[in-house]
Tab-separated table of C-alpha atoms in Angstrom:
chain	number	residue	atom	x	y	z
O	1	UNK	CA	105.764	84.246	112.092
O	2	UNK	CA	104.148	84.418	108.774
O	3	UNK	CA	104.817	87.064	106.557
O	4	UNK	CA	101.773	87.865	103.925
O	5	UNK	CA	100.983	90.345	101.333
O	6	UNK	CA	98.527	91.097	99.555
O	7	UNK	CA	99.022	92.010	95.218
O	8	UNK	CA	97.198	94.208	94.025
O	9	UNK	CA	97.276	97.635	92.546
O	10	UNK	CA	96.254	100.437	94.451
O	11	UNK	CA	94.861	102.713	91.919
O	12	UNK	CA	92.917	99.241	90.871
O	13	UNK	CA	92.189	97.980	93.921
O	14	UNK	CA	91.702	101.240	96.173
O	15	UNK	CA	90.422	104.330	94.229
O	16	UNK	CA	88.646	102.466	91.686
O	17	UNK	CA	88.251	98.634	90.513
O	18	UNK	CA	87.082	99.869	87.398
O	19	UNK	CA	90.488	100.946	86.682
O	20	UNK	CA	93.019	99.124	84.815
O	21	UNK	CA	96.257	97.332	86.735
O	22	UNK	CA	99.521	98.902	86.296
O	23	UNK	CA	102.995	97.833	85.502
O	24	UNK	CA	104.012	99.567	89.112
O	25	UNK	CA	102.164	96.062	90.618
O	26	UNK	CA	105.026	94.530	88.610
O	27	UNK	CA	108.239	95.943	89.927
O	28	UNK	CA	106.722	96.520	93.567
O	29	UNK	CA	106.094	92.896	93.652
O	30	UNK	CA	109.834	92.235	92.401
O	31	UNK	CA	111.081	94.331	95.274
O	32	UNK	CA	109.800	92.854	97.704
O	33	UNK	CA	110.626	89.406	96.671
O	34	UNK	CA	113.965	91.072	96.391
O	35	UNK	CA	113.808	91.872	99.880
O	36	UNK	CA	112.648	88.333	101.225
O	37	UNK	CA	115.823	87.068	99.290
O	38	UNK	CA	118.496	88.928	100.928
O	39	UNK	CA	117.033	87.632	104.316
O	40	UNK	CA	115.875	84.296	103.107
O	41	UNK	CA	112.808	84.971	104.396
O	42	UNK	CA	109.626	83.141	102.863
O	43	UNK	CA	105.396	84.416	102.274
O	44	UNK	CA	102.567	83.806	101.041
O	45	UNK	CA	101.146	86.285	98.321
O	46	UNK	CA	97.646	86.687	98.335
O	47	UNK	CA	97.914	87.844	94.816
O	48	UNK	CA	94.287	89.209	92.764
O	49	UNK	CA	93.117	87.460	89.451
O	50	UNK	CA	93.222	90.666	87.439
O	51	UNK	CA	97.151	90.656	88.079
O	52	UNK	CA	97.466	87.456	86.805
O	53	UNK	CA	95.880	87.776	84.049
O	54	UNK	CA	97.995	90.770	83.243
O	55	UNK	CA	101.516	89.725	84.376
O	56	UNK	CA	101.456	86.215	84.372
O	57	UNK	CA	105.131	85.785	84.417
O	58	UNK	CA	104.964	87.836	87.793
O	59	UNK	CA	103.114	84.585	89.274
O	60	UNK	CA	105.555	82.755	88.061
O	61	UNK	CA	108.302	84.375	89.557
O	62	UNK	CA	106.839	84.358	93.228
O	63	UNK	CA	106.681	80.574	92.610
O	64	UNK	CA	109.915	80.200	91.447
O	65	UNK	CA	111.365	82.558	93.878
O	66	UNK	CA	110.120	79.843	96.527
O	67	UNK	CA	107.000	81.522	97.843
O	68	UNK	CA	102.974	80.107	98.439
O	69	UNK	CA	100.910	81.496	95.686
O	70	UNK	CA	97.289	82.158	97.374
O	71	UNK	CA	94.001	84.095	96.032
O	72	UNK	CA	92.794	87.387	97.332
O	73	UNK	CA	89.896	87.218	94.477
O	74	UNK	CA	89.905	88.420	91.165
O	75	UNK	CA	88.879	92.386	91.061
O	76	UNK	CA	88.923	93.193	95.279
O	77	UNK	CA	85.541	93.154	95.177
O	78	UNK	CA	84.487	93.379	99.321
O	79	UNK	CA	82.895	89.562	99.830
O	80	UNK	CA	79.579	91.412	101.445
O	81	UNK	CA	78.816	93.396	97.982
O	82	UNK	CA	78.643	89.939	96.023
O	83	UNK	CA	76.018	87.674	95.630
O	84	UNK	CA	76.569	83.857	97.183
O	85	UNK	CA	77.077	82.475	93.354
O	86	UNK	CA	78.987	85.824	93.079
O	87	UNK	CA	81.308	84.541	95.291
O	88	UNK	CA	81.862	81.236	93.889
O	89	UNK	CA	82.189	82.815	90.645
O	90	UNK	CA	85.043	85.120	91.871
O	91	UNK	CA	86.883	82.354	94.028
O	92	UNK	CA	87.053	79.668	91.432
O	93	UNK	CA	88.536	82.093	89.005
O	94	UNK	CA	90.805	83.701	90.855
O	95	UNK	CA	91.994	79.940	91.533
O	96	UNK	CA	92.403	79.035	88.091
O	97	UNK	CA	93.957	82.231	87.130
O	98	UNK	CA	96.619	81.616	89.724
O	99	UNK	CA	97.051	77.648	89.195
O	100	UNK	CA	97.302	78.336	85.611
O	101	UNK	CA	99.949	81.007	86.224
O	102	UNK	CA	102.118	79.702	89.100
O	103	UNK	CA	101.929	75.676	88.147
O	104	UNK	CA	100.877	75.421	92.532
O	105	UNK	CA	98.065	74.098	93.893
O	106	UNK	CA	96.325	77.233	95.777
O	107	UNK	CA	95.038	76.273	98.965
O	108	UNK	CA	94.486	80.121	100.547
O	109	UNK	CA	92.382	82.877	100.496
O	110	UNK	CA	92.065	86.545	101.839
O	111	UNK	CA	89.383	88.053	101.457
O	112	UNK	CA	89.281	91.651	100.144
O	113	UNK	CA	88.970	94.311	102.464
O	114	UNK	CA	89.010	91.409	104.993
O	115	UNK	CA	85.247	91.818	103.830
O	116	UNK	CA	83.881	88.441	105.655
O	117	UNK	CA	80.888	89.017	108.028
O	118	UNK	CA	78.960	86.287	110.417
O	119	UNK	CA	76.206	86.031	108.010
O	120	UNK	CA	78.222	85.207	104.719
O	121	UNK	CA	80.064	82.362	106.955
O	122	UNK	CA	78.051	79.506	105.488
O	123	UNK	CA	77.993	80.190	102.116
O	124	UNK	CA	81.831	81.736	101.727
O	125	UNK	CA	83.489	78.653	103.673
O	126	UNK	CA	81.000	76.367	101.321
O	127	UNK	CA	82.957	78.462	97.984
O	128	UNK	CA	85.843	78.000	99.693
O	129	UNK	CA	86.116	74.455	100.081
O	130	UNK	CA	84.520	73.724	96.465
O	131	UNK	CA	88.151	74.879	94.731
O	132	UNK	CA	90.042	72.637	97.510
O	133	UNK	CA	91.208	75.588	99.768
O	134	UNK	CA	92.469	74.664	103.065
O	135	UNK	CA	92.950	77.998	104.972
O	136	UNK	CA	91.620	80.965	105.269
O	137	UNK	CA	93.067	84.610	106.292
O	138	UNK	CA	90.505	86.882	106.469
O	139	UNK	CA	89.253	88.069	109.923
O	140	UNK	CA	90.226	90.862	111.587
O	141	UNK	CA	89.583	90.529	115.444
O	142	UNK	CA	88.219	93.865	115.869
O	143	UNK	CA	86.345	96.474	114.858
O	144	UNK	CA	88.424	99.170	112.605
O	145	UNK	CA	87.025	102.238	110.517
O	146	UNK	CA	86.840	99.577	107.119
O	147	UNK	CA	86.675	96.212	108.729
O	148	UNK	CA	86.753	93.921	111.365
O	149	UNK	CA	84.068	92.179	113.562
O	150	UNK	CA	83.733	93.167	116.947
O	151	UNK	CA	81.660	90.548	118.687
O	152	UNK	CA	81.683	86.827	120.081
O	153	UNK	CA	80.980	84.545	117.246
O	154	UNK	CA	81.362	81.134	116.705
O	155	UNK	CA	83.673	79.520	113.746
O	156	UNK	CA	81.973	76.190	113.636
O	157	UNK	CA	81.093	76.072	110.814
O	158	UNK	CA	84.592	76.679	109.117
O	159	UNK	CA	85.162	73.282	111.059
O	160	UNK	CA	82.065	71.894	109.154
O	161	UNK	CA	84.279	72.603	105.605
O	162	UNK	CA	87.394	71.581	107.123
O	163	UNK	CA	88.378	75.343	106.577
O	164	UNK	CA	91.404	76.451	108.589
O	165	UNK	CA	91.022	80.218	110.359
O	166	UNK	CA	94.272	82.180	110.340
O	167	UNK	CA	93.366	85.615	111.873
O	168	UNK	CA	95.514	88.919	111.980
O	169	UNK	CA	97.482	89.943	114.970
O	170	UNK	CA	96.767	92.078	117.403
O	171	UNK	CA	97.724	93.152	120.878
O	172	UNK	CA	95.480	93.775	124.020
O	173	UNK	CA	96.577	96.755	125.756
O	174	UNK	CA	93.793	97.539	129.029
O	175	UNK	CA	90.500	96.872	127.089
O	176	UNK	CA	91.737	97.940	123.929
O	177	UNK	CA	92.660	95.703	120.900
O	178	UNK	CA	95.406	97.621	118.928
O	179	UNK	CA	95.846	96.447	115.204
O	180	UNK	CA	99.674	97.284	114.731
O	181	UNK	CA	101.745	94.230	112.385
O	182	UNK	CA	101.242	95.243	109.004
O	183	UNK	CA	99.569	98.134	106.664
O	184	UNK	CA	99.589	101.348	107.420
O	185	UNK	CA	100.208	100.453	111.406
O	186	UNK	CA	103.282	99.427	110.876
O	187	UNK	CA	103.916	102.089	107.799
O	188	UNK	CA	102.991	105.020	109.996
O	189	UNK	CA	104.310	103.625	113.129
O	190	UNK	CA	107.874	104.012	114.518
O	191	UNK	CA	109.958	100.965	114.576
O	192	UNK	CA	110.415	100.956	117.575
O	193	UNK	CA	107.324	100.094	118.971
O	194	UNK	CA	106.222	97.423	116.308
O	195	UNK	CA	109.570	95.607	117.967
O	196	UNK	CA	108.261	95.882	120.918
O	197	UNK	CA	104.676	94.979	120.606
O	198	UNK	CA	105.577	91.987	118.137
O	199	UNK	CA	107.774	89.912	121.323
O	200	UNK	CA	104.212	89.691	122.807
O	201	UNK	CA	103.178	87.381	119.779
O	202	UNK	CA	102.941	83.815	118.643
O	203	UNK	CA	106.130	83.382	117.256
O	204	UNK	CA	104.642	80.387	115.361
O	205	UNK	CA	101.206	81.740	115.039
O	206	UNK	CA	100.964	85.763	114.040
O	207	UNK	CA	100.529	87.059	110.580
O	208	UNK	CA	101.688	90.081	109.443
O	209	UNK	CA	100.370	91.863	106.262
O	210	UNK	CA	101.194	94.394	103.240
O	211	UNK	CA	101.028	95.184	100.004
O	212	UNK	CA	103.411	95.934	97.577
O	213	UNK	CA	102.470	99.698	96.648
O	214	UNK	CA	103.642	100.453	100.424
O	215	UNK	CA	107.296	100.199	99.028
O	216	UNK	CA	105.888	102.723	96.251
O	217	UNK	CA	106.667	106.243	97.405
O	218	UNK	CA	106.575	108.119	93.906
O	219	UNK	CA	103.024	106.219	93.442
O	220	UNK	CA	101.129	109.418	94.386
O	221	UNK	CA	102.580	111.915	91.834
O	222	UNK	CA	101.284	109.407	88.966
O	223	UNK	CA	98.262	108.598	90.682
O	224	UNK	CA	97.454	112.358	89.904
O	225	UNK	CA	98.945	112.702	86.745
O	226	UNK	CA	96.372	109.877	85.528
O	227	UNK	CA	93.590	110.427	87.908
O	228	UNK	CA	93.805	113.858	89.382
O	229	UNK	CA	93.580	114.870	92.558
O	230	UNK	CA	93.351	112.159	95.577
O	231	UNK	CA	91.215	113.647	98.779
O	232	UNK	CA	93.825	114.221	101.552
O	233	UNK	CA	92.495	111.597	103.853
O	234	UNK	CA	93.758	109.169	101.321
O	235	UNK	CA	96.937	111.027	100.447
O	236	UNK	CA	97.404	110.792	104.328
O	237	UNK	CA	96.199	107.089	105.385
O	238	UNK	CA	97.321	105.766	102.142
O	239	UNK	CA	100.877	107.582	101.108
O	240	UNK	CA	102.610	108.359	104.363
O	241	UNK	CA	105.108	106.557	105.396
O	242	UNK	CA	105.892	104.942	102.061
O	243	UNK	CA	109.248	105.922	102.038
O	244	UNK	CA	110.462	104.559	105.428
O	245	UNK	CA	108.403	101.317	104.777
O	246	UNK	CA	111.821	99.255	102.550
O	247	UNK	CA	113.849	100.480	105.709
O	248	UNK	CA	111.615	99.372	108.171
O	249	UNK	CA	111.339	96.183	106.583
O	250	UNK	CA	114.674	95.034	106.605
O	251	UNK	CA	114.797	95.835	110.429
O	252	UNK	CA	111.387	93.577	110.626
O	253	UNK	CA	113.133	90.495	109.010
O	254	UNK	CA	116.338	91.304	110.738
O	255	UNK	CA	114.468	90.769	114.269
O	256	UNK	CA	112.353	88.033	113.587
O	257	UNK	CA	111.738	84.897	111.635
O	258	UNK	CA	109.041	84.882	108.641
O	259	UNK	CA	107.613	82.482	106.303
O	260	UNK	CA	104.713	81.224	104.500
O	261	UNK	CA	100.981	79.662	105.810
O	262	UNK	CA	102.004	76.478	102.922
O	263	UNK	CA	105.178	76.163	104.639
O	264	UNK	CA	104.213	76.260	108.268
O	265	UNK	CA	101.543	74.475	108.265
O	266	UNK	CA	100.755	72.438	105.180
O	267	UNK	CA	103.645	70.811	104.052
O	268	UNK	CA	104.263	66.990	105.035
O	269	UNK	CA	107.724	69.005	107.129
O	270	UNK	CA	105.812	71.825	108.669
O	271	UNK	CA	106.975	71.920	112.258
O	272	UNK	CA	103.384	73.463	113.407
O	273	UNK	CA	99.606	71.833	112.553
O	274	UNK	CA	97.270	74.497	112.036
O	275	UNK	CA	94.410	74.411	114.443
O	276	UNK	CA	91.397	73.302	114.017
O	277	UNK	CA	88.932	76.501	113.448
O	278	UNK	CA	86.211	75.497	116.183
O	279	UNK	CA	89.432	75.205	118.666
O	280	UNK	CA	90.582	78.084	117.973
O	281	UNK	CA	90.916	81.221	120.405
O	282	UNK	CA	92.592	84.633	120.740
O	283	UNK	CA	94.103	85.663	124.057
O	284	UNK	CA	94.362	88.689	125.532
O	285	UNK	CA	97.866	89.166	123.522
O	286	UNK	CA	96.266	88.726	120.378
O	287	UNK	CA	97.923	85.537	119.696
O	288	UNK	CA	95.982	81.966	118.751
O	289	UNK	CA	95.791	79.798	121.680
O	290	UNK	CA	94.222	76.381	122.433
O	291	UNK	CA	93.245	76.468	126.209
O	292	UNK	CA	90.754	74.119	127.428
O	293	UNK	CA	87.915	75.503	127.071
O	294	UNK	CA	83.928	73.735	127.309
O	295	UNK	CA	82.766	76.727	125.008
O	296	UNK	CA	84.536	76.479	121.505
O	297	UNK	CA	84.063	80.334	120.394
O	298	UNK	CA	86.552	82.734	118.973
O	299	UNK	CA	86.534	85.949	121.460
O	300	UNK	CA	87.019	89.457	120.135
């Protein structure tokens, strides 16, 4: 399984991207790398420009801690509020930033807000493939309150740029697709049942996803200190959980196996070769399959 997060800073990145990053991006990032130590566990950190270029020696340390380095942009700007040159803009910077900071060659991107659409296919996979990425984890199989498509649509044209699709999990219970490994699923979800659901998954194949701040549990009371107050659908969606989440986590990588995209797929060891993103397909279980198939289009 691959185990990815996503740096950033949430009162940056979520209540306003005009706002400056913190040091708590810092030592939530440290923890967790802390954590992924103790069960030598491996991931890939989708980590933004802006925290690069504010803790640079933070880059550094997920490198030299063993971990993929990837870009999830350089502000968390959502890809469909940005221009096409926009985009190019933000992607090769974000690159640079993170090549300049980790000494790795950056090969993966997640978009924020998992902000990709049909229509920006062409021109994001085309930005993409200009700064030499080879994957990209950005679609969410279904449609959720913030993101997600929730339609048949062809991926073709991430084959035409030689771009790799690495979607988030999922299982299919009846006819409905429920979003559970990683976030605030699995913050605000018992154990129990992301154990459950995740035996039904690619063991190779799924991703799972978080960010740092869900370690963060005395996040809120600064958050108000410096902001004032946060509406209570945030303080709920955003906050609960937070302090089960180091708990739950060490129960996560105590049942299963995690590591990085770099390292299961793109390395010249990699026991798995990523699949090609016009083969691609999502079964019922939410996990990437290659049946034969005459029709090459991603179901969702």
């Amino acid at each position: 399984m691959i185990f990815s997060i996503d740096v950033e800073d949430w009162s940056q990145s979520v209540l306003n991207t005009s706002n400056p990053v913190t040091n708590r991006v810092y030592d939530n990032t440290l923890r967790l790398i802390d954590i992924l130590e103790e069960h030598d566990h491996k991931a890939t950190f989708f980590t933004l420009g802006n925290v690069a270029q504010k803790h640079p020696d933070l880059i550094r340390k997920i490198a030299d801690a063993g971990h993929e380095v990837a870009s999830h942009g350089v502000n968390h700007q959502s890809i469909f509020n940005l221009t096409p040159t926009q985009v190019k803009e933000d992607v090769a910077t974000s690159v640079k930033l993170l090549e300049d900071a980790s000494g790795q060659k950056v090969i993966g991107f997640r978009a924020p807000n998992f902000s990709i659409r049909e229509y920006l296919f062409e021109w994001y996979c085309e930005a993409l493939a200009e700064n030499g990425l080879k994957y990209d984890s950005s679609l969410f199989p279904m449609k959720v309150i913030k993101y997600g498509i929730e339609k048949e649509y062809s991926l073709k044209i991430f084959n035409k740029y030689s771009i790799n699709e690495h979607y988030l999990s999922y299982v299919k219970i009846g006819k409905y697709k429920l979003p559970f490994f990683g976030g605030g699923y699995f913050r605000l979800s018992p154990y129990a049942m992301t154990k459950f659901l995740s035996k039904h998954l690619d063991s190779e194949r799924a991703v799972f996803y978080m960010h740092p701040y869900e370690t963060d549990f005395g996040e809120l009371a600064a958050v108000k200190e410096a902001y004032g107050k946060i509406p209570l659908k945030w303080r709920i969606t955003q906050f609960v959980g937070r302090n089960a989440v180091e708990e739950k986590l060490h129960k996560l990588m105590n049942d299963f196996e995690f590591t990085s995209f770099k390292k299961q797929f793109y390395n010249k060891d990699s026991l798995s070769a990523p699949l090609s993103s016009e083969d691609n397909f999502i079964n019922d279980k939410g996990n990437i399959d290659n049946p034969d198939i005459s029709e090459k289009v991603l179901y969702t």
